[in-house]
mmCIF file of C-alpha atoms in Angstrom:
data_model
loop_
_atom_site.group_PDB
_atom_site.id
_atom_site.type_symbol
_atom_site.label_atom_id
_atom_site.label_comp_id
_atom_site.label_asym_id
_atom_site.label_seq_id
_atom_site.Cartn_x
_atom_site.Cartn_y
_atom_site.Cartn_z
ATOM 1 C CA MET T 844 -18.246 -20.730 -21.123
ATOM 2 C CA ASN T 845 -20.454 -19.428 -18.245
ATOM 3 C CA SER T 846 -20.828 -16.193 -20.212
ATOM 4 C CA SER T 847 -24.446 -15.835 -18.979
ATOM 5 C CA ILE T 848 -23.548 -16.136 -15.299
ATOM 6 C CA SER T 849 -23.927 -12.891 -13.316
ATOM 7 C CA VAL T 850 -21.711 -12.368 -10.304
ATOM 8 C CA ARG T 851 -22.327 -9.963 -7.448
ATOM 9 C CA LYS T 852 -19.541 -7.494 -6.660
ATOM 10 C CA ALA T 853 -18.759 -6.232 -3.143
ATOM 11 C CA SER T 854 -20.639 -3.036 -3.983
ATOM 12 C CA GLY T 855 -23.789 -5.095 -4.590
ATOM 13 C CA GLU T 856 -23.736 -4.533 -8.347
ATOM 14 C CA LEU T 857 -24.163 -7.403 -10.745
ATOM 15 C CA GLU T 858 -21.818 -7.980 -13.686
ATOM 16 C CA VAL T 859 -21.323 -10.794 -16.190
ATOM 17 C CA PHE T 860 -18.690 -13.257 -15.022
ATOM 18 C CA SER T 861 -15.460 -12.880 -17.013
ATOM 19 C CA GLU T 862 -13.216 -15.898 -17.219
ATOM 20 C CA GLU T 863 -10.602 -13.599 -18.759
ATOM 21 C CA LYS T 864 -10.590 -11.445 -15.608
ATOM 22 C CA LEU T 865 -10.101 -14.530 -13.434
ATOM 23 C CA TYR T 866 -7.351 -15.732 -15.729
ATOM 24 C CA GLN T 867 -5.595 -12.339 -15.589
ATOM 25 C CA SER T 868 -5.746 -12.110 -11.814
ATOM 26 C CA LEU T 869 -4.213 -15.575 -11.479
ATOM 27 C CA HIS T 870 -1.605 -14.733 -14.098
ATOM 28 C CA ASN T 871 -0.712 -11.513 -12.262
ATOM 29 C CA ALA T 872 -0.113 -13.572 -9.148
ATOM 30 C CA GLY T 873 2.529 -15.517 -11.012
ATOM 31 C CA ALA T 874 0.594 -18.687 -11.862
ATOM 32 C CA GLY T 875 1.451 -20.466 -15.107
ATOM 33 C CA ASP T 876 -1.103 -21.511 -17.681
ATOM 34 C CA PRO T 877 -1.433 -25.192 -16.553
ATOM 35 C CA LEU T 878 -2.166 -24.156 -12.976
ATOM 36 C CA ILE T 879 -4.541 -21.409 -14.114
ATOM 37 C CA SER T 880 -6.454 -23.868 -16.282
ATOM 38 C CA TRP T 881 -6.732 -26.306 -13.376
ATOM 39 C CA VAL T 882 -7.987 -23.593 -10.997
ATOM 40 C CA ILE T 883 -10.612 -22.383 -13.478
ATOM 41 C CA GLU T 884 -11.769 -25.935 -14.137
ATOM 42 C CA GLN T 885 -12.279 -26.430 -10.400
ATOM 43 C CA ILE T 886 -14.221 -23.167 -10.044
ATOM 44 C CA ARG T 887 -16.554 -23.571 -13.028
ATOM 45 C CA PRO T 888 -18.968 -25.973 -11.257
ATOM 46 C CA GLN T 889 -19.360 -23.400 -8.449
ATOM 47 C CA LEU T 890 -20.481 -20.641 -10.813
ATOM 48 C CA VAL T 891 -24.203 -20.168 -10.171
ATOM 49 C CA GLN T 892 -26.317 -17.099 -10.797
ATOM 50 C CA GLY T 893 -25.548 -14.361 -8.218
ATOM 51 C CA VAL T 894 -22.388 -15.973 -6.837
ATOM 52 C CA THR T 895 -20.284 -13.286 -5.178
ATOM 53 C CA THR T 896 -16.885 -12.207 -6.408
ATOM 54 C CA ARG T 897 -15.773 -12.779 -2.799
ATOM 55 C CA LYS T 898 -16.756 -16.447 -3.064
ATOM 56 C CA ILE T 899 -14.824 -16.806 -6.348
ATOM 57 C CA TYR T 900 -11.781 -15.180 -4.724
ATOM 58 C CA GLN T 901 -11.956 -17.536 -1.745
ATOM 59 C CA LEU T 902 -12.178 -20.595 -3.983
ATOM 60 C CA ALA T 903 -9.231 -19.462 -6.102
ATOM 61 C CA PHE T 904 -7.156 -18.592 -3.044
ATOM 62 C CA LYS T 905 -7.827 -21.988 -1.455
ATOM 63 C CA LEU T 906 -6.885 -23.821 -4.645
ATOM 64 C CA LEU T 907 -3.669 -21.828 -5.076
ATOM 65 C CA ARG T 908 -2.714 -22.457 -1.458
ATOM 66 C CA GLN T 909 -3.121 -26.174 -2.002
ATOM 67 C CA LYS T 910 -0.627 -26.090 -4.867
ATOM 68 C CA ILE T 911 1.837 -23.213 -4.293
ATOM 69 C CA GLY T 912 1.433 -21.163 -1.132
ATOM 70 C CA VAL T 913 3.498 -18.202 -2.326
ATOM 71 C CA LEU T 914 1.162 -17.687 -5.293
ATOM 72 C CA ALA T 915 -1.809 -17.623 -2.915
ATOM 73 C CA SER T 916 0.040 -14.911 -0.970
ATOM 74 C CA ARG T 917 0.474 -12.797 -4.081
ATOM 75 C CA TYR T 918 -3.116 -13.417 -5.168
ATOM 76 C CA SER T 919 -4.401 -12.196 -1.807
ATOM 77 C CA LEU T 920 -2.552 -8.866 -1.850
ATOM 78 C CA LYS T 921 -5.675 -6.680 -1.972
ATOM 79 C CA GLU T 922 -7.274 -8.696 0.808
ATOM 80 C CA ALA T 923 -3.999 -8.532 2.797
ATOM 81 C CA ILE T 924 -4.056 -4.714 2.699
ATOM 82 C CA MET T 925 -7.624 -4.771 4.044
ATOM 83 C CA GLU T 926 -6.408 -6.956 6.915
ATOM 84 C CA LEU T 927 -4.116 -4.182 8.135
ATOM 85 C CA GLY T 928 -7.095 -2.593 9.941
ATOM 86 C CA PRO T 929 -9.345 -1.902 11.652
ATOM 87 C CA THR T 930 -7.528 1.434 12.181
ATOM 88 C CA GLY T 931 -5.855 3.275 9.346
ATOM 89 C CA PHE T 932 -2.532 3.725 11.169
ATOM 90 C CA PRO T 933 -0.778 0.602 9.779
ATOM 91 C CA PHE T 934 -1.868 1.601 6.283
ATOM 92 C CA GLU T 935 -0.308 5.038 6.778
ATOM 93 C CA LYS T 936 2.967 3.371 7.771
ATOM 94 C CA PHE T 937 2.668 1.068 4.789
ATOM 95 C CA VAL T 938 2.144 3.976 2.364
ATOM 96 C CA SER T 939 5.147 5.699 3.951
ATOM 97 C CA GLU T 940 7.241 2.601 3.180
ATOM 98 C CA VAL T 941 5.993 2.586 -0.417
ATOM 99 C CA PHE T 942 7.259 6.130 -0.919
ATOM 100 C CA ARG T 943 10.505 5.387 0.878
ATOM 101 C CA ALA T 944 11.073 2.608 -1.630
ATOM 102 C CA GLN T 945 10.821 5.272 -4.309
ATOM 103 C CA GLY T 946 13.656 7.263 -2.739
ATOM 104 C CA PHE T 947 11.659 9.642 -0.558
ATOM 105 C CA ASN T 948 12.308 10.515 3.062
ATOM 106 C CA THR T 949 9.074 10.208 5.010
ATOM 107 C CA LEU T 950 7.421 11.052 8.312
ATOM 108 C CA THR T 951 3.989 9.888 9.474
ATOM 109 C CA GLY T 952 1.415 11.478 11.749
ATOM 110 C CA GLN T 953 2.784 15.037 11.543
ATOM 111 C CA ILE T 954 1.067 18.072 13.073
ATOM 112 C CA ILE T 955 1.605 20.951 10.648
ATOM 113 C CA GLN T 956 0.594 24.578 10.993
ATOM 114 C CA GLY T 957 -1.407 25.847 8.044
ATOM 115 C CA ARG T 958 -2.340 29.414 7.241
ATOM 116 C CA CYS T 959 -5.670 29.120 9.052
ATOM 117 C CA VAL T 960 -5.501 26.039 11.308
ATOM 118 C CA THR T 961 -3.224 23.173 12.260
ATOM 119 C CA HIS T 962 -3.525 19.834 10.456
ATOM 120 C CA GLU T 963 -2.597 16.288 11.276
ATOM 121 C CA VAL T 964 -1.023 14.974 8.080
ATOM 122 C CA ASP T 965 -0.796 11.216 7.493
ATOM 123 C CA VAL T 966 2.509 11.228 5.576
ATOM 124 C CA VAL T 967 4.971 13.920 4.585
ATOM 125 C CA ALA T 968 7.495 12.868 1.941
ATOM 126 C CA TRP T 969 10.375 14.755 0.401
ATOM 127 C CA LYS T 970 13.093 14.175 -2.157
ATOM 128 C CA ASP T 971 15.373 16.763 -3.769
ATOM 129 C CA ASN T 972 13.201 19.847 -4.327
ATOM 130 C CA LEU T 973 9.885 18.019 -4.123
ATOM 131 C CA GLN T 974 7.751 17.864 -0.971
ATOM 132 C CA LEU T 975 4.502 15.886 -0.727
ATOM 133 C CA LEU T 976 1.519 16.048 1.623
ATOM 134 C CA ILE T 977 -0.058 12.616 1.504
ATOM 135 C CA GLU T 978 -3.440 11.739 2.930
ATOM 136 C CA CYS T 979 -4.358 8.063 3.283
ATOM 137 C CA LYS T 980 -7.936 6.830 2.947
ATOM 138 C CA TYR T 981 -8.077 3.267 4.257
ATOM 139 C CA HIS T 982 -11.020 0.867 4.126
ATOM 140 C CA ASN T 983 -11.003 -2.631 5.620
ATOM 141 C CA THR T 984 -14.126 -3.819 3.802
ATOM 142 C CA ALA T 985 -14.545 -4.410 0.088
ATOM 143 C CA GLY T 986 -16.910 -2.299 -1.987
ATOM 144 C CA ARG T 987 -16.073 1.076 -0.340
ATOM 145 C CA ILE T 988 -15.271 3.970 -2.620
ATOM 146 C CA CYS T 989 -13.859 7.499 -2.329
ATOM 147 C CA HIS T 990 -16.339 10.125 -3.459
ATOM 148 C CA VAL T 991 -15.583 13.616 -4.738
ATOM 149 C CA GLN T 992 -15.939 15.069 -1.223
ATOM 150 C CA VAL T 993 -12.596 13.438 -0.301
ATOM 151 C CA PRO T 994 -10.358 15.302 -2.816
ATOM 152 C CA LEU T 995 -12.393 18.485 -2.228
ATOM 153 C CA TYR T 996 -11.569 18.336 1.479
ATOM 154 C CA ILE T 997 -7.923 17.257 1.041
ATOM 155 C CA HIS T 998 -7.366 19.970 -1.563
ATOM 156 C CA SER T 999 -8.407 22.689 0.917
ATOM 157 C CA ARG T 1000 -6.114 21.214 3.590
ATOM 158 C CA PHE T 1001 -3.219 21.013 1.159
ATOM 159 C CA ASN T 1002 -3.671 24.653 0.104
ATOM 160 C CA ASP T 1003 -3.726 25.759 3.750
ATOM 161 C CA VAL T 1004 -0.475 23.897 4.478
ATOM 162 C CA ARG T 1005 1.217 24.864 1.188
ATOM 163 C CA TYR T 1006 0.635 28.544 1.993
ATOM 164 C CA MET T 1007 2.874 28.190 5.045
ATOM 165 C CA TRP T 1008 5.398 25.875 3.378
ATOM 166 C CA GLN T 1009 5.981 28.438 0.624
ATOM 167 C CA ARG T 1010 6.829 31.080 3.203
ATOM 168 C CA GLU T 1011 9.565 29.051 4.880
ATOM 169 C CA THR T 1012 13.120 30.337 4.457
ATOM 170 C CA GLN T 1013 14.153 27.120 2.645
ATOM 171 C CA SER T 1014 11.222 27.125 0.251
ATOM 172 C CA GLU T 1015 12.869 28.733 -2.789
ATOM 173 C CA GLY T 1016 12.952 26.363 -5.728
ATOM 174 C CA LYS T 1017 10.775 23.761 -4.015
ATOM 175 C CA ASN T 1018 7.688 22.180 -5.504
ATOM 176 C CA TYR T 1019 4.786 21.064 -3.330
ATOM 177 C CA GLU T 1020 2.196 18.430 -4.238
ATOM 178 C CA GLY T 1021 -0.915 17.050 -2.628
ATOM 179 C CA TRP T 1022 -1.519 13.316 -2.816
ATOM 180 C CA ILE T 1023 -4.338 10.959 -1.779
ATOM 181 C CA VAL T 1024 -3.730 7.231 -1.504
ATOM 182 C CA THR T 1025 -6.537 4.736 -0.965
ATOM 183 C CA ASN T 1026 -6.662 0.948 -1.025
ATOM 184 C CA THR T 1027 -10.021 1.088 -2.804
ATOM 185 C CA ARG T 1028 -11.335 3.185 -5.716
ATOM 186 C CA TYR T 1029 -12.461 6.690 -6.618
ATOM 187 C CA THR T 1030 -15.664 7.821 -8.293
ATOM 188 C CA SER T 1031 -15.285 9.357 -11.757
ATOM 189 C CA ASP T 1032 -16.106 12.790 -10.221
ATOM 190 C CA ALA T 1033 -13.300 12.355 -7.704
ATOM 191 C CA GLN T 1034 -10.878 11.428 -10.459
ATOM 192 C CA ASP T 1035 -11.986 14.432 -12.577
ATOM 193 C CA TYR T 1036 -11.587 16.792 -9.626
ATOM 194 C CA GLY T 1037 -8.111 15.449 -8.883
ATOM 195 C CA LYS T 1038 -7.008 16.046 -12.462
ATOM 196 C CA CYS T 1039 -8.498 19.530 -12.563
ATOM 197 C CA ALA T 1040 -7.132 20.580 -9.158
ATOM 198 C CA GLY T 1041 -3.663 19.122 -9.681
ATOM 199 C CA LEU T 1042 -4.064 16.548 -6.882
ATOM 200 C CA HIS T 1043 -2.389 13.184 -7.354
ATOM 201 C CA LEU T 1044 -4.901 10.412 -6.713
ATOM 202 C CA VAL T 1045 -3.652 6.860 -6.217
ATOM 203 C CA GLY T 1046 -6.139 4.023 -5.820
ATOM 204 C CA TRP T 1047 -5.866 0.242 -5.861
ATOM 205 C CA ASP T 1048 -6.009 0.157 -9.685
ATOM 206 C CA TYR T 1049 -5.955 3.899 -10.464
ATOM 207 C CA PRO T 1050 -4.280 5.349 -12.453
ATOM 208 C CA ARG T 1051 -3.480 2.629 -14.994
ATOM 209 C CA ASN T 1052 0.259 3.152 -14.370
ATOM 210 C CA GLY T 1053 1.486 3.988 -10.900
ATOM 211 C CA ASN T 1054 -1.530 2.640 -8.996
ATOM 212 C CA LEU T 1055 -1.112 1.244 -5.482
ATOM 213 C CA LYS T 1056 -0.966 -2.368 -6.600
ATOM 214 C CA ASN T 1057 1.770 -1.541 -9.143
ATOM 215 C CA ARG T 1058 3.790 0.376 -6.553
ATOM 216 C CA ILE T 1059 3.604 -2.409 -3.984
ATOM 217 C CA GLU T 1060 4.626 -5.100 -6.430
ATOM 218 C CA MET T 1061 7.458 -3.068 -7.965
ATOM 219 C CA ALA T 1062 8.899 -2.355 -4.499
ATOM 220 C CA GLY T 1063 8.322 -5.923 -3.246
ATOM 221 C CA LEU T 1064 6.651 -4.512 -0.135
ATOM 222 C CA PHE T 1065 4.310 -7.305 0.801
ATOM 223 C CA PRO T 1066 2.574 -6.948 4.212
ATOM 224 C CA VAL T 1067 2.776 -9.778 6.717
ATOM 225 C CA THR T 1068 -0.976 -10.164 6.319
ATOM 226 C CA ALA T 1069 -0.297 -11.634 2.851
ATOM 227 C CA ILE T 1070 1.403 -14.745 4.289
ATOM 228 C CA SER T 1071 -0.869 -17.645 3.476
ATOM 229 C CA GLN T 1072 0.282 -19.819 6.413
ATOM 230 C CA LEU T 1073 -0.607 -17.298 9.129
ATOM 231 C CA ASN T 1074 -3.994 -17.163 10.826
ATOM 232 C CA HIS T 1075 -5.684 -13.879 11.804
ATOM 233 C CA ARG T 1076 -4.464 -13.970 15.413
ATOM 234 C CA GLN T 1077 -0.856 -14.507 14.348
ATOM 235 C CA LYS T 1078 -1.039 -11.710 11.808
ATOM 236 C CA GLN T 1079 -2.453 -9.343 14.424
ATOM 237 C CA SER T 1080 0.251 -10.350 16.891
ATOM 238 C CA LEU T 1081 2.927 -9.396 14.340
ATOM 239 C CA LEU T 1082 1.235 -6.071 13.567
ATOM 240 C CA ASP T 1083 1.007 -5.343 17.299
ATOM 241 C CA ALA T 1084 4.784 -5.928 17.490
ATOM 242 C CA ASP T 1085 5.271 -3.341 14.728
ATOM 243 C CA ILE T 1086 6.106 -6.007 12.156
ATOM 244 C CA LEU T 1087 4.379 -4.676 9.057
ATOM 245 C CA LEU T 1088 6.382 -6.007 6.123
ATOM 246 C CA CYS T 1089 7.379 -9.524 5.147
ATOM 247 C CA ARG T 1090 11.004 -8.453 4.770
ATOM 248 C CA GLN T 1091 11.066 -7.478 8.443
ATOM 249 C CA LEU T 1092 10.626 -11.171 9.311
ATOM 250 C CA LEU T 1093 13.851 -11.988 7.498
ATOM 251 C CA GLU T 1094 15.575 -9.407 9.698
ATOM 252 C CA GLN T 1095 13.740 -10.399 12.912
ATOM 253 C CA PRO T 1096 12.718 -14.065 12.558
ATOM 254 C CA GLU T 1097 12.351 -14.380 16.334
ATOM 255 C CA GLN T 1098 9.145 -12.356 16.040
ATOM 256 C CA LEU T 1099 7.432 -15.458 14.618
ATOM 257 C CA ILE T 1100 8.219 -17.426 17.799
ATOM 258 C CA LYS T 1101 7.021 -14.497 19.922
ATOM 259 C CA ALA T 1102 3.766 -14.628 17.963
ATOM 260 C CA GLY T 1103 3.252 -18.192 19.201
ATOM 261 C CA ILE T 1104 4.404 -19.973 16.053
ATOM 262 C CA LYS T 1105 6.349 -23.206 16.496
ATOM 263 C CA PRO T 1106 9.925 -23.321 15.096
ATOM 264 C CA ARG T 1107 9.179 -25.808 12.320
ATOM 265 C CA MET T 1108 6.222 -23.768 11.096
ATOM 266 C CA ALA T 1109 8.315 -20.560 11.441
ATOM 267 C CA ASP T 1110 10.909 -22.054 9.054
ATOM 268 C CA LYS T 1111 8.153 -22.789 6.485
ATOM 269 C CA ILE T 1112 6.819 -19.256 6.813
ATOM 270 C CA LEU T 1113 10.293 -17.750 6.305
ATOM 271 C CA ASP T 1114 10.715 -19.924 3.217
ATOM 272 C CA GLU T 1115 7.406 -18.571 1.871
ATOM 273 C CA VAL T 1116 8.489 -15.006 2.639
ATOM 274 C CA GLN T 1117 11.782 -15.485 0.777
ATOM 275 C CA GLN T 1118 9.959 -16.868 -2.236
ATOM 276 C CA LEU T 1119 7.397 -14.067 -2.147
ATOM 277 C CA ILE T 1120 10.061 -11.384 -2.139
ATOM 278 C CA ALA T 1121 12.168 -13.217 -4.760
ATOM 279 C CA LEU T 1122 9.253 -13.190 -7.225
ATOM 280 C CA ASP T 1123 9.759 -9.460 -7.542
#
């Protein structure tokens, strides 16, 4: 049904609407088949030629929020990451937490001397004999993409820093890797260069296993911007208070009150947070 409907992606490209894609995105958020069927039935009448994928997302999000708020929160994960902006600093901290959840020690915003020049590195992570230089490429609007120039540039920075790392007294037996993490996508040329150069590229849905979405969900590291009951001002207030992750609210529930949220609503939000984390 609606197989002839073309939808407009954030990049401006047109593609044929796929009910299967919509089903899968709702399923990935944790919705069961009866709820998914209901959501799709509600959306079908809105499917006109040229409707944007953004519009379809907004409709699905609104319908999920009407039924089960925590599923709306999970469904909005990609959008929630884009709400961490406008600067890339919160995203760097978020990426740092993702690697910490994988057992790494991490530091953000490090100034490191390379062979030729000094570099400000977004995240440095280390575990056992492995040390990573991680550059974060954050976009707060949909449709942006990382072109091949990004890994070309990061590769040269990594080589400059690695040269000095390998000459440290504690470097024997250590392995060094360069990583790039983005909340969007890479061009095929960027992916090919990463593979050829030995750079680890992580995008929203790249690679198939170990992409950013996978890593976030496996670690249960949902940002506060994913909470469906918060408005934009309240989310920004929490970010300004250095509350980045939902789990921090369980440790510091008073931050909700400081953000101007009434106690009764704060209790509802904490309940949503507990459910969101419990789903993983």
